[in-house]
Amino acid sequence: MSIELKYKEECVPKSLLCLCYKYIVHHLETICFKTPEGYTLHENLILPGQICDGLIENYQNNGFEFTNSFAHLFKDTTRTKLRSVHICDSKTVTVDGLEHLLRHELYEFKLTNCPSVKPYEYKIIFDRNKSITTNLRSLIIRSPTELADVYYTSLTQLCGNINNMNAPNLKHLVLHSIIGRNSEKAIINALFDKLLQLKILDLSYWYGEFNFLNKLTRLHTLILYNVLDLDEND
């Protein structure tokens, strides 16, 4: 007689590390305490990069929504280290929460389906200190589809002072809902002059011209989903 398993995932052996993460995210008081500003590490506790990256991943994988309060846990860069961060499906996280994460020297930053962060607020990433963005290898920001059709931002609004944009090692860039006006050609060229190492570029929902692509000689993957007036760029 065969036995049907209702939840197959329960039969998959979990590593001791995964079990530890699961316990911690369900009992955050083991590593931190709650303040009006958000979660704060216990005194004299230091978490290395491998632990912090995994903590964010497992917090979300265990069904918890990433919030500004949880992001506050990583505010102190002397006691926490982040390298690769993926925030997904958070309805409440805002640029205030992202500010804590962007204090770190990130190699990868991915923001997916977080409607409280509007496209015109992505500027916070591009305005970071040069020493922080220099290490960035992958920047992926995917807007919710319902926002992509409504909230467009110009490249000027996005980048602010183009001189602050410094990501010479960036190889993977995903940006949705950006307007590259003809009047902003100088800004567009200045931006991509700083991103010549790009190999993968996704400009879905882009509105504007594409002449700047000629200078991206290392590019091998280009994604242009639902791009407006694409025929005019032929």
PDB file of C-alpha atoms in Angstrom:
ATOM      1  CA  MET A   1       0.000   0.000   0.000  1.00  0.00           C
ATOM      2  CA  SER A   2       1.476   3.309  -1.069  1.00  0.00           C
ATOM      3  CA  ILE A   3       1.461   6.301   1.229  1.00  0.00           C
ATOM      4  CA  GLU A   4       0.649   9.654  -0.338  1.00  0.00           C
ATOM      5  CA  LEU A   5       2.648  12.533   1.091  1.00  0.00           C
ATOM      6  CA  LYS A   6       0.697  15.758   1.409  1.00  0.00           C
ATOM      7  CA  TYR A   7       3.709  18.033   1.784  1.00  0.00           C
ATOM      8  CA  LYS A   8       6.695  16.701  -0.097  1.00  0.00           C
ATOM      9  CA  GLU A   9       8.901  19.567   1.007  1.00  0.00           C
ATOM     10  CA  GLU A  10       8.668  18.327   4.603  1.00  0.00           C
ATOM     11  CA  CYS A  11      10.474  15.149   3.563  1.00  0.00           C
ATOM     12  CA  VAL A  12      13.477  16.986   2.177  1.00  0.00           C
ATOM     13  CA  PRO A  13      16.254  16.973   4.784  1.00  0.00           C
ATOM     14  CA  LYS A  14      17.169  20.494   5.832  1.00  0.00           C
ATOM     15  CA  SER A  15      20.663  21.495   6.774  1.00  0.00           C
ATOM     16  CA  LEU A  16      21.478  22.516  10.306  1.00  0.00           C
ATOM     17  CA  LEU A  17      22.097  26.038   9.029  1.00  0.00           C
ATOM     18  CA  CYS A  18      18.598  26.238   7.507  1.00  0.00           C
ATOM     19  CA  LEU A  19      17.073  24.999  10.749  1.00  0.00           C
ATOM     20  CA  CYS A  20      19.004  27.643  12.672  1.00  0.00           C
ATOM     21  CA  TYR A  21      17.807  30.359  10.303  1.00  0.00           C
ATOM     22  CA  LYS A  22      14.239  29.128  10.632  1.00  0.00           C
ATOM     23  CA  TYR A  23      14.410  29.283  14.407  1.00  0.00           C
ATOM     24  CA  ILE A  24      15.967  32.752  14.417  1.00  0.00           C
ATOM     25  CA  VAL A  25      13.479  34.350  12.006  1.00  0.00           C
ATOM     26  CA  HIS A  26      10.626  32.971  14.111  1.00  0.00           C
ATOM     27  CA  HIS A  27      12.317  34.153  17.310  1.00  0.00           C
ATOM     28  CA  LEU A  28      14.068  37.397  16.418  1.00  0.00           C
ATOM     29  CA  GLU A  29      14.484  38.178  20.107  1.00  0.00           C
ATOM     30  CA  THR A  30      17.435  35.768  20.081  1.00  0.00           C
ATOM     31  CA  ILE A  31      19.539  38.279  18.134  1.00  0.00           C
ATOM     32  CA  CYS A  32      17.780  41.633  18.491  1.00  0.00           C
ATOM     33  CA  PHE A  33      15.186  43.721  20.271  1.00  0.00           C
ATOM     34  CA  LYS A  34      12.414  45.966  18.976  1.00  0.00           C
ATOM     35  CA  THR A  35      12.666  49.752  19.208  1.00  0.00           C
ATOM     36  CA  PRO A  36      10.372  52.470  17.810  1.00  0.00           C
ATOM     37  CA  GLU A  37      12.805  52.780  14.871  1.00  0.00           C
ATOM     38  CA  GLY A  38      12.945  49.041  14.215  1.00  0.00           C
ATOM     39  CA  TYR A  39      14.884  45.914  15.135  1.00  0.00           C
ATOM     40  CA  THR A  40      18.313  46.495  16.703  1.00  0.00           C
ATOM     41  CA  LEU A  41      21.062  43.954  17.354  1.00  0.00           C
ATOM     42  CA  HIS A  42      21.813  42.984  20.920  1.00  0.00           C
ATOM     43  CA  GLU A  43      24.881  44.701  22.312  1.00  0.00           C
ATOM     44  CA  ASN A  44      28.241  43.080  21.471  1.00  0.00           C
ATOM     45  CA  LEU A  45      26.657  40.895  18.769  1.00  0.00           C
ATOM     46  CA  ILE A  46      28.304  40.954  15.328  1.00  0.00           C
ATOM     47  CA  LEU A  47      26.901  39.211  12.238  1.00  0.00           C
ATOM     48  CA  PRO A  48      29.218  38.510   9.255  1.00  0.00           C
ATOM     49  CA  GLY A  49      28.160  38.824   5.638  1.00  0.00           C
ATOM     50  CA  GLN A  50      27.342  35.156   5.103  1.00  0.00           C
ATOM     51  CA  ILE A  51      24.913  35.238   8.020  1.00  0.00           C
ATOM     52  CA  CYS A  52      23.284  38.567   7.124  1.00  0.00           C
ATOM     53  CA  ASP A  53      22.633  37.678   3.482  1.00  0.00           C
ATOM     54  CA  GLY A  54      21.120  34.363   4.512  1.00  0.00           C
ATOM     55  CA  LEU A  55      19.073  35.986   7.256  1.00  0.00           C
ATOM     56  CA  ILE A  56      17.297  38.271   4.786  1.00  0.00           C
ATOM     57  CA  GLU A  57      16.723  35.402   2.363  1.00  0.00           C
ATOM     58  CA  ASN A  58      15.365  33.014   4.987  1.00  0.00           C
ATOM     59  CA  TYR A  59      13.241  35.690   6.642  1.00  0.00           C
ATOM     60  CA  GLN A  60      11.314  36.062   3.385  1.00  0.00           C
ATOM     61  CA  ASN A  61      11.376  32.353   2.521  1.00  0.00           C
ATOM     62  CA  ASN A  62       9.663  31.625   5.837  1.00  0.00           C
ATOM     63  CA  GLY A  63       6.725  33.824   4.925  1.00  0.00           C
ATOM     64  CA  PHE A  64       7.686  37.107   6.588  1.00  0.00           C
ATOM     65  CA  GLU A  65       7.366  40.361   4.684  1.00  0.00           C
ATOM     66  CA  PHE A  66      10.508  42.474   4.520  1.00  0.00           C
ATOM     67  CA  THR A  67       9.734  45.782   6.252  1.00  0.00           C
ATOM     68  CA  ASN A  68      11.508  48.998   7.169  1.00  0.00           C
ATOM     69  CA  SER A  69      11.590  47.737  10.739  1.00  0.00           C
ATOM     70  CA  PHE A  70      13.477  44.591   9.735  1.00  0.00           C
ATOM     71  CA  ALA A  71      15.802  46.590   7.471  1.00  0.00           C
ATOM     72  CA  HIS A  72      16.781  48.653  10.523  1.00  0.00           C
ATOM     73  CA  LEU A  73      18.535  45.534  11.829  1.00  0.00           C
ATOM     74  CA  PHE A  74      21.302  46.182   9.270  1.00  0.00           C
ATOM     75  CA  LYS A  75      21.739  49.898   9.894  1.00  0.00           C
ATOM     76  CA  ASP A  76      25.034  49.492  11.768  1.00  0.00           C
ATOM     77  CA  THR A  77      27.616  48.534   9.135  1.00  0.00           C
ATOM     78  CA  THR A  78      30.259  47.898  11.811  1.00  0.00           C
ATOM     79  CA  ARG A  79      28.268  44.990  13.243  1.00  0.00           C
ATOM     80  CA  THR A  80      26.449  43.698  10.154  1.00  0.00           C
ATOM     81  CA  LYS A  81      27.723  43.040   6.635  1.00  0.00           C
ATOM     82  CA  LEU A  82      25.671  42.622   3.486  1.00  0.00           C
ATOM     83  CA  ARG A  83      26.929  41.545   0.068  1.00  0.00           C
ATOM     84  CA  SER A  84      23.960  40.141  -1.849  1.00  0.00           C
ATOM     85  CA  VAL A  85      20.436  41.383  -1.110  1.00  0.00           C
ATOM     86  CA  HIS A  86      17.140  40.415  -2.751  1.00  0.00           C
ATOM     87  CA  ILE A  87      13.934  42.059  -1.534  1.00  0.00           C
ATOM     88  CA  CYS A  88      10.823  40.526  -3.062  1.00  0.00           C
ATOM     89  CA  ASP A  89       7.057  41.102  -2.822  1.00  0.00           C
ATOM     90  CA  SER A  90       7.121  43.617   0.005  1.00  0.00           C
ATOM     91  CA  LYS A  91       4.102  45.908   0.050  1.00  0.00           C
ATOM     92  CA  THR A  92       5.441  48.135   2.821  1.00  0.00           C
ATOM     93  CA  VAL A  93       9.204  48.582   2.443  1.00  0.00           C
ATOM     94  CA  THR A  94      10.100  52.112   1.343  1.00  0.00           C
ATOM     95  CA  VAL A  95      13.241  54.038   0.479  1.00  0.00           C
ATOM     96  CA  ASP A  96      13.716  54.612   4.216  1.00  0.00           C
ATOM     97  CA  GLY A  97      14.265  50.896   4.673  1.00  0.00           C
ATOM     98  CA  LEU A  98      16.440  50.597   1.585  1.00  0.00           C
ATOM     99  CA  GLU A  99      18.667  53.341   2.951  1.00  0.00           C
ATOM    100  CA  HIS A 100      19.871  50.980   5.694  1.00  0.00           C
ATOM    101  CA  LEU A 101      20.780  48.297   3.150  1.00  0.00           C
ATOM    102  CA  LEU A 102      22.532  50.683   0.784  1.00  0.00           C
ATOM    103  CA  ARG A 103      24.986  51.691   3.496  1.00  0.00           C
ATOM    104  CA  HIS A 104      26.757  48.397   2.802  1.00  0.00           C
ATOM    105  CA  GLU A 105      29.252  47.666   0.032  1.00  0.00           C
ATOM    106  CA  LEU A 106      26.864  45.498  -1.947  1.00  0.00           C
ATOM    107  CA  TYR A 107      27.874  43.262  -4.838  1.00  0.00           C
ATOM    108  CA  GLU A 108      24.277  42.476  -5.767  1.00  0.00           C
ATOM    109  CA  PHE A 109      21.057  44.341  -5.106  1.00  0.00           C
ATOM    110  CA  LYS A 110      17.695  43.103  -6.352  1.00  0.00           C
ATOM    111  CA  LEU A 111      14.328  44.737  -5.732  1.00  0.00           C
ATOM    112  CA  THR A 112      11.298  42.925  -7.134  1.00  0.00           C
ATOM    113  CA  ASN A 113       7.622  43.813  -6.893  1.00  0.00           C
ATOM    114  CA  CYS A 114       7.831  46.366  -4.076  1.00  0.00           C
ATOM    115  CA  PRO A 115       5.055  48.861  -4.912  1.00  0.00           C
ATOM    116  CA  SER A 116       5.831  51.300  -2.085  1.00  0.00           C
ATOM    117  CA  VAL A 117       9.121  52.126  -3.823  1.00  0.00           C
ATOM    118  CA  LYS A 118       8.142  54.139  -6.891  1.00  0.00           C
ATOM    119  CA  PRO A 119      10.395  54.246  -9.979  1.00  0.00           C
ATOM    120  CA  TYR A 120      11.220  57.925  -9.437  1.00  0.00           C
ATOM    121  CA  GLU A 121      12.611  56.981  -6.014  1.00  0.00           C
ATOM    122  CA  TYR A 122      15.282  54.693  -7.469  1.00  0.00           C
ATOM    123  CA  LYS A 123      17.454  57.793  -7.433  1.00  0.00           C
ATOM    124  CA  ILE A 124      18.543  56.870  -3.910  1.00  0.00           C
ATOM    125  CA  ILE A 125      20.597  54.001  -5.341  1.00  0.00           C
ATOM    126  CA  PHE A 126      22.371  56.122  -7.923  1.00  0.00           C
ATOM    127  CA  ASP A 127      23.128  58.871  -5.438  1.00  0.00           C
ATOM    128  CA  ARG A 128      25.047  56.612  -3.086  1.00  0.00           C
ATOM    129  CA  ASN A 129      28.623  57.348  -2.102  1.00  0.00           C
ATOM    130  CA  LYS A 130      31.078  56.318  -4.825  1.00  0.00           C
ATOM    131  CA  SER A 131      33.001  53.964  -2.556  1.00  0.00           C
ATOM    132  CA  ILE A 132      29.802  51.981  -1.969  1.00  0.00           C
ATOM    133  CA  THR A 133      28.642  51.589  -5.567  1.00  0.00           C
ATOM    134  CA  THR A 134      32.101  50.740  -6.906  1.00  0.00           C
ATOM    135  CA  ASN A 135      31.701  47.108  -5.809  1.00  0.00           C
ATOM    136  CA  LEU A 136      28.253  46.696  -7.351  1.00  0.00           C
ATOM    137  CA  ARG A 137      28.143  43.909  -9.956  1.00  0.00           C
ATOM    138  CA  SER A 138      24.405  43.404 -10.355  1.00  0.00           C
ATOM    139  CA  LEU A 139      21.539  45.877  -9.940  1.00  0.00           C
ATOM    140  CA  ILE A 140      18.059  44.529 -10.652  1.00  0.00           C
ATOM    141  CA  ILE A 141      14.936  46.612 -10.057  1.00  0.00           C
ATOM    142  CA  ARG A 142      11.693  45.186 -11.374  1.00  0.00           C
ATOM    143  CA  SER A 143       8.600  47.310 -10.873  1.00  0.00           C
ATOM    144  CA  PRO A 144       5.173  45.773 -10.353  1.00  0.00           C
ATOM    145  CA  THR A 145       3.459  45.577 -13.735  1.00  0.00           C
ATOM    146  CA  GLU A 146       0.590  47.791 -12.623  1.00  0.00           C
ATOM    147  CA  LEU A 147       3.072  50.515 -11.656  1.00  0.00           C
ATOM    148  CA  ALA A 148       5.153  50.227 -14.794  1.00  0.00           C
ATOM    149  CA  ASP A 149       2.285  51.558 -16.895  1.00  0.00           C
ATOM    150  CA  VAL A 150       1.675  54.518 -14.590  1.00  0.00           C
ATOM    151  CA  TYR A 151       4.876  55.701 -12.961  1.00  0.00           C
ATOM    152  CA  TYR A 152       7.478  56.741 -15.482  1.00  0.00           C
ATOM    153  CA  THR A 153      10.528  58.685 -14.417  1.00  0.00           C
ATOM    154  CA  SER A 154      12.995  60.585 -16.528  1.00  0.00           C
ATOM    155  CA  LEU A 155      16.652  59.686 -16.498  1.00  0.00           C
ATOM    156  CA  THR A 156      17.387  63.092 -14.971  1.00  0.00           C
ATOM    157  CA  GLN A 157      15.133  62.343 -12.007  1.00  0.00           C
ATOM    158  CA  LEU A 158      16.641  58.887 -11.667  1.00  0.00           C
ATOM    159  CA  CYS A 159      20.317  59.731 -11.730  1.00  0.00           C
ATOM    160  CA  GLY A 160      20.295  63.202 -10.204  1.00  0.00           C
ATOM    161  CA  ASN A 161      23.871  64.415 -10.378  1.00  0.00           C
ATOM    162  CA  ILE A 162      25.375  62.035 -12.925  1.00  0.00           C
ATOM    163  CA  ASN A 163      28.815  62.593 -11.396  1.00  0.00           C
ATOM    164  CA  ASN A 164      27.644  60.652  -8.330  1.00  0.00           C
ATOM    165  CA  MET A 165      26.937  57.583 -10.429  1.00  0.00           C
ATOM    166  CA  ASN A 166      29.971  55.345 -10.240  1.00  0.00           C
ATOM    167  CA  ALA A 167      29.551  51.624 -10.840  1.00  0.00           C
ATOM    168  CA  PRO A 168      32.479  50.707 -13.107  1.00  0.00           C
ATOM    169  CA  ASN A 169      32.143  46.989 -12.348  1.00  0.00           C
ATOM    170  CA  LEU A 170      28.397  46.713 -12.979  1.00  0.00           C
ATOM    171  CA  LYS A 171      27.705  43.819 -15.357  1.00  0.00           C
ATOM    172  CA  HIS A 172      23.972  43.217 -14.938  1.00  0.00           C
ATOM    173  CA  LEU A 173      21.458  46.076 -14.941  1.00  0.00           C
ATOM    174  CA  VAL A 174      17.659  45.868 -14.897  1.00  0.00           C
ATOM    175  CA  LEU A 175      15.663  49.116 -14.835  1.00  0.00           C
ATOM    176  CA  HIS A 176      11.981  49.406 -15.649  1.00  0.00           C
ATOM    177  CA  SER A 177       9.758  52.392 -16.476  1.00  0.00           C
ATOM    178  CA  ILE A 178      12.404  54.914 -17.518  1.00  0.00           C
ATOM    179  CA  ILE A 179      11.981  57.759 -20.007  1.00  0.00           C
ATOM    180  CA  GLY A 180      15.072  58.604 -22.045  1.00  0.00           C
ATOM    181  CA  ARG A 181      13.999  61.843 -23.706  1.00  0.00           C
ATOM    182  CA  ASN A 182      15.829  63.173 -26.753  1.00  0.00           C
ATOM    183  CA  SER A 183      16.645  66.264 -24.692  1.00  0.00           C
ATOM    184  CA  GLU A 184      18.488  63.996 -22.252  1.00  0.00           C
ATOM    185  CA  LYS A 185      20.884  62.442 -24.763  1.00  0.00           C
ATOM    186  CA  ALA A 186      23.878  63.953 -22.988  1.00  0.00           C
ATOM    187  CA  ILE A 187      22.750  62.456 -19.675  1.00  0.00           C
ATOM    188  CA  ILE A 188      22.042  59.075 -21.267  1.00  0.00           C
ATOM    189  CA  ASN A 189      25.489  58.994 -22.858  1.00  0.00           C
ATOM    190  CA  ALA A 190      27.154  60.135 -19.632  1.00  0.00           C
ATOM    191  CA  LEU A 191      25.388  57.382 -17.695  1.00  0.00           C
ATOM    192  CA  PHE A 192      26.291  54.531 -20.012  1.00  0.00           C
ATOM    193  CA  ASP A 193      29.830  55.854 -20.442  1.00  0.00           C
ATOM    194  CA  LYS A 194      30.199  54.812 -16.801  1.00  0.00           C
ATOM    195  CA  LEU A 195      28.670  51.366 -17.402  1.00  0.00           C
ATOM    196  CA  LEU A 196      30.826  49.989 -20.192  1.00  0.00           C
ATOM    197  CA  GLN A 197      31.233  46.609 -18.461  1.00  0.00           C
ATOM    198  CA  LEU A 198      27.544  45.780 -18.855  1.00  0.00           C
ATOM    199  CA  LYS A 199      26.850  42.309 -20.221  1.00  0.00           C
ATOM    200  CA  ILE A 200      23.128  42.011 -19.434  1.00  0.00           C
ATOM    201  CA  LEU A 201      20.714  44.937 -19.791  1.00  0.00           C
ATOM    202  CA  ASP A 202      16.938  44.910 -19.270  1.00  0.00           C
ATOM    203  CA  LEU A 203      15.149  48.181 -20.078  1.00  0.00           C
ATOM    204  CA  SER A 204      11.578  46.919 -20.172  1.00  0.00           C
ATOM    205  CA  TYR A 205       8.959  49.688 -20.321  1.00  0.00           C
ATOM    206  CA  TRP A 206      11.666  52.062 -21.570  1.00  0.00           C
ATOM    207  CA  TYR A 207      10.500  55.118 -23.502  1.00  0.00           C
ATOM    208  CA  GLY A 208      13.140  56.774 -25.634  1.00  0.00           C
ATOM    209  CA  GLU A 209      15.941  56.186 -28.105  1.00  0.00           C
ATOM    210  CA  PHE A 210      18.611  53.483 -28.048  1.00  0.00           C
ATOM    211  CA  ASN A 211      21.644  55.014 -29.759  1.00  0.00           C
ATOM    212  CA  PHE A 212      23.636  54.610 -26.550  1.00  0.00           C
ATOM    213  CA  LEU A 213      23.633  50.830 -27.067  1.00  0.00           C
ATOM    214  CA  ASN A 214      26.393  51.171 -29.658  1.00  0.00           C
ATOM    215  CA  LYS A 215      28.944  51.901 -26.953  1.00  0.00           C
ATOM    216  CA  LEU A 216      28.090  48.815 -24.875  1.00  0.00           C
ATOM    217  CA  THR A 217      30.445  46.511 -26.731  1.00  0.00           C
ATOM    218  CA  ARG A 218      30.458  43.830 -24.017  1.00  0.00           C
ATOM    219  CA  LEU A 219      26.672  43.497 -23.999  1.00  0.00           C
ATOM    220  CA  HIS A 220      25.432  40.013 -24.917  1.00  0.00           C
ATOM    221  CA  THR A 221      21.845  40.076 -23.569  1.00  0.00           C
ATOM    222  CA  LEU A 222      19.327  42.883 -24.161  1.00  0.00           C
ATOM    223  CA  ILE A 223      15.712  42.689 -22.934  1.00  0.00           C
ATOM    224  CA  LEU A 224      13.165  45.240 -24.165  1.00  0.00           C
ATOM    225  CA  TYR A 225       9.747  44.069 -23.008  1.00  0.00           C
ATOM    226  CA  ASN A 226       6.757  46.327 -23.696  1.00  0.00           C
ATOM    227  CA  VAL A 227       8.947  49.171 -24.918  1.00  0.00           C
ATOM    228  CA  LEU A 228       7.028  52.183 -26.217  1.00  0.00           C
ATOM    229  CA  ASP A 229       7.617  53.356 -29.787  1.00  0.00           C
ATOM    230  CA  LEU A 230      10.183  50.661 -30.448  1.00  0.00           C
ATOM    231  CA  ASP A 231       9.514  50.864 -34.179  1.00  0.00           C
ATOM    232  CA  GLU A 232      10.667  54.484 -34.196  1.00  0.00           C
ATOM    233  CA  ASN A 233      14.124  53.325 -33.118  1.00  0.00           C
ATOM    234  CA  ASP A 234      14.645  51.106 -36.170  1.00  0.00           C
TER     235      ASP A 234
END
